[in-house]
């Protein structure tokens, strides 16, 4: 008999900026930012592939400006921390191949008149488990991954290398709030010279105890650090990297549904990106207003059509007002056309490289327009409820 089956547990993972897939995401978004800084109306769909010693840019870009793309690639790799060949990748000596074409004129026919750049469905999600209105497992996993990178950069973990992963299993109480952490897993790339025990003790002291809210770890929490005992070979030398292969890490850690479209390297006319940001914006404002404790927004678009063909709201039985009222408020307050989302969230700016690692949502360390809650009080007033804005003390008493 497995006692875990009698408890409600959920697991999410994150990865550091030096993970090969996240490297690819950051390169693609760095290219996007460099182009948007010069041409806010550019059309960009830039993919990156990485393997040992090689970075390849491919995709479609339509712009009037010039950007030195190989320079952007190398600069991004350097900023991530791959500055020496012994780390498995080197920004100065790696090969960079650029295979870029223009956007299809057939797609442009729809987008030029304010329509969606593609068909597809996107989901936005928010819940009251954390102050950021994010699911606790992915939020804590991101905090661990970010702290691992910070400890490497500061020199607190002198042996640390850029690649790394985290994973958190949260146990929930009967009310659906995080009670404790059942399992914490951190895998950290390290130098050849350091011992497994030194890595373990360093990660516990400099990463886990600093990244996890006090009181969630107990004597029964299982802590795993580099379970194989060795993680020297990492980055693109160990695994090929590809843009868009960490879509669950980018969003809600599996707690909310996903439409399947990746974000990085895509300008905001691509509804994979703008639609997902818009849906999160709506969901977060509704939960912040206290209309539901857990809420998911689904959007569906057709290529060339200026408004979503479907807007759905799911509250999982946590609503404080009828769902029909919530849906009516969404229609009243939010313009979810691609053009409307771009305008509301000011998406034609070079703001994307910063979210290409450690999540696009719940980023209390960044001022992201889709994370703001400007309609919180108005929505609460219209719905006749008290706004909900949980503090850390309220979430983790």
mmCIF file with all atom_site columns, C-alpha atoms in Angstrom, residues 35 39 42-46 57-65 69 98-108 267 270:
data_model
loop_
_atom_site.group_PDB
_atom_site.id
_atom_site.type_symbol
_atom_site.label_atom_id
_atom_site.label_alt_id
_atom_site.label_comp_id
_atom_site.label_asym_id
_atom_site.label_entity_id
_atom_site.label_seq_id
_atom_site.pdbx_PDB_ins_code
_atom_site.Cartn_x
_atom_site.Cartn_y
_atom_site.Cartn_z
_atom_site.occupancy
_atom_site.B_iso_or_equiv
_atom_site.pdbx_formal_charge
_atom_site.auth_seq_id
_atom_site.auth_comp_id
_atom_site.auth_asym_id
_atom_site.auth_atom_id
_atom_site.pdbx_PDB_model_num
ATOM 1  C CA . UNK A 1 35  ? 14.408 43.227 -33.783 1.00 0.00 ? 35  UNK A CA 1
ATOM 2  C CA . UNK A 1 39  ? 11.087 47.620 -35.633 1.00 0.00 ? 39  UNK A CA 1
ATOM 3  C CA . UNK A 1 42  ? 8.283  43.241 -37.339 1.00 0.00 ? 42  UNK A CA 1
ATOM 4  C CA . UNK A 1 43  ? 6.993  39.711 -37.851 1.00 0.00 ? 43  UNK A CA 1
ATOM 5  C CA . UNK A 1 44  ? 9.230  37.195 -36.121 1.00 0.00 ? 44  UNK A CA 1
ATOM 6  C CA . UNK A 1 45  ? 9.044  33.422 -35.784 1.00 0.00 ? 45  UNK A CA 1
ATOM 7  C CA . UNK A 1 46  ? 12.555 32.418 -34.790 1.00 0.00 ? 46  UNK A CA 1
ATOM 8  C CA . UNK A 1 57  ? 18.772 29.868 -36.126 1.00 0.00 ? 57  UNK A CA 1
ATOM 9  C CA . UNK A 1 58  ? 15.852 28.985 -38.358 1.00 0.00 ? 58  UNK A CA 1
ATOM 10 C CA . UNK A 1 59  ? 12.415 30.383 -39.062 1.00 0.00 ? 59  UNK A CA 1
ATOM 11 C CA . UNK A 1 60  ? 10.722 33.343 -40.707 1.00 0.00 ? 60  UNK A CA 1
ATOM 12 C CA . UNK A 1 61  ? 11.378 37.041 -40.087 1.00 0.00 ? 61  UNK A CA 1
ATOM 13 C CA . UNK A 1 62  ? 9.942  40.014 -41.980 1.00 0.00 ? 62  UNK A CA 1
ATOM 14 C CA . UNK A 1 63  ? 11.472 43.376 -41.055 1.00 0.00 ? 63  UNK A CA 1
ATOM 15 C CA . UNK A 1 64  ? 13.035 46.479 -42.543 1.00 0.00 ? 64  UNK A CA 1
ATOM 16 C CA . UNK A 1 65  ? 15.768 46.714 -39.905 1.00 0.00 ? 65  UNK A CA 1
ATOM 17 C CA . UNK A 1 69  ? 21.986 37.785 -35.597 1.00 0.00 ? 69  UNK A CA 1
ATOM 18 C CA . UNK A 1 98  ? 21.526 31.351 -39.726 1.00 0.00 ? 98  UNK A CA 1
ATOM 19 C CA . UNK A 1 99  ? 18.733 29.884 -41.857 1.00 0.00 ? 99  UNK A CA 1
ATOM 20 C CA . UNK A 1 100 ? 16.031 32.586 -41.926 1.00 0.00 ? 100 UNK A CA 1
ATOM 21 C CA . UNK A 1 101 ? 13.372 33.327 -44.553 1.00 0.00 ? 101 UNK A CA 1
ATOM 22 C CA . UNK A 1 102 ? 10.506 35.847 -44.761 1.00 0.00 ? 102 UNK A CA 1
ATOM 23 C CA . UNK A 1 103 ? 7.047  35.281 -43.314 1.00 0.00 ? 103 UNK A CA 1
ATOM 24 C CA . UNK A 1 104 ? 4.593  33.613 -45.677 1.00 0.00 ? 104 UNK A CA 1
ATOM 25 C CA . UNK A 1 105 ? 2.524  36.236 -47.560 1.00 0.00 ? 105 UNK A CA 1
ATOM 26 C CA . UNK A 1 106 ? -0.518 33.988 -47.074 1.00 0.00 ? 106 UNK A CA 1
ATOM 27 C CA . UNK A 1 107 ? -0.243 34.413 -43.292 1.00 0.00 ? 107 UNK A CA 1
ATOM 28 C CA . UNK A 1 108 ? 0.363  38.145 -43.688 1.00 0.00 ? 108 UNK A CA 1
ATOM 29 C CA . UNK A 1 267 ? 6.221  38.286 -32.065 1.00 0.00 ? 267 UNK A CA 1
ATOM 30 C CA . UNK A 1 270 ? 1.248  35.117 -32.903 1.00 0.00 ? 270 UNK A CA 1
#
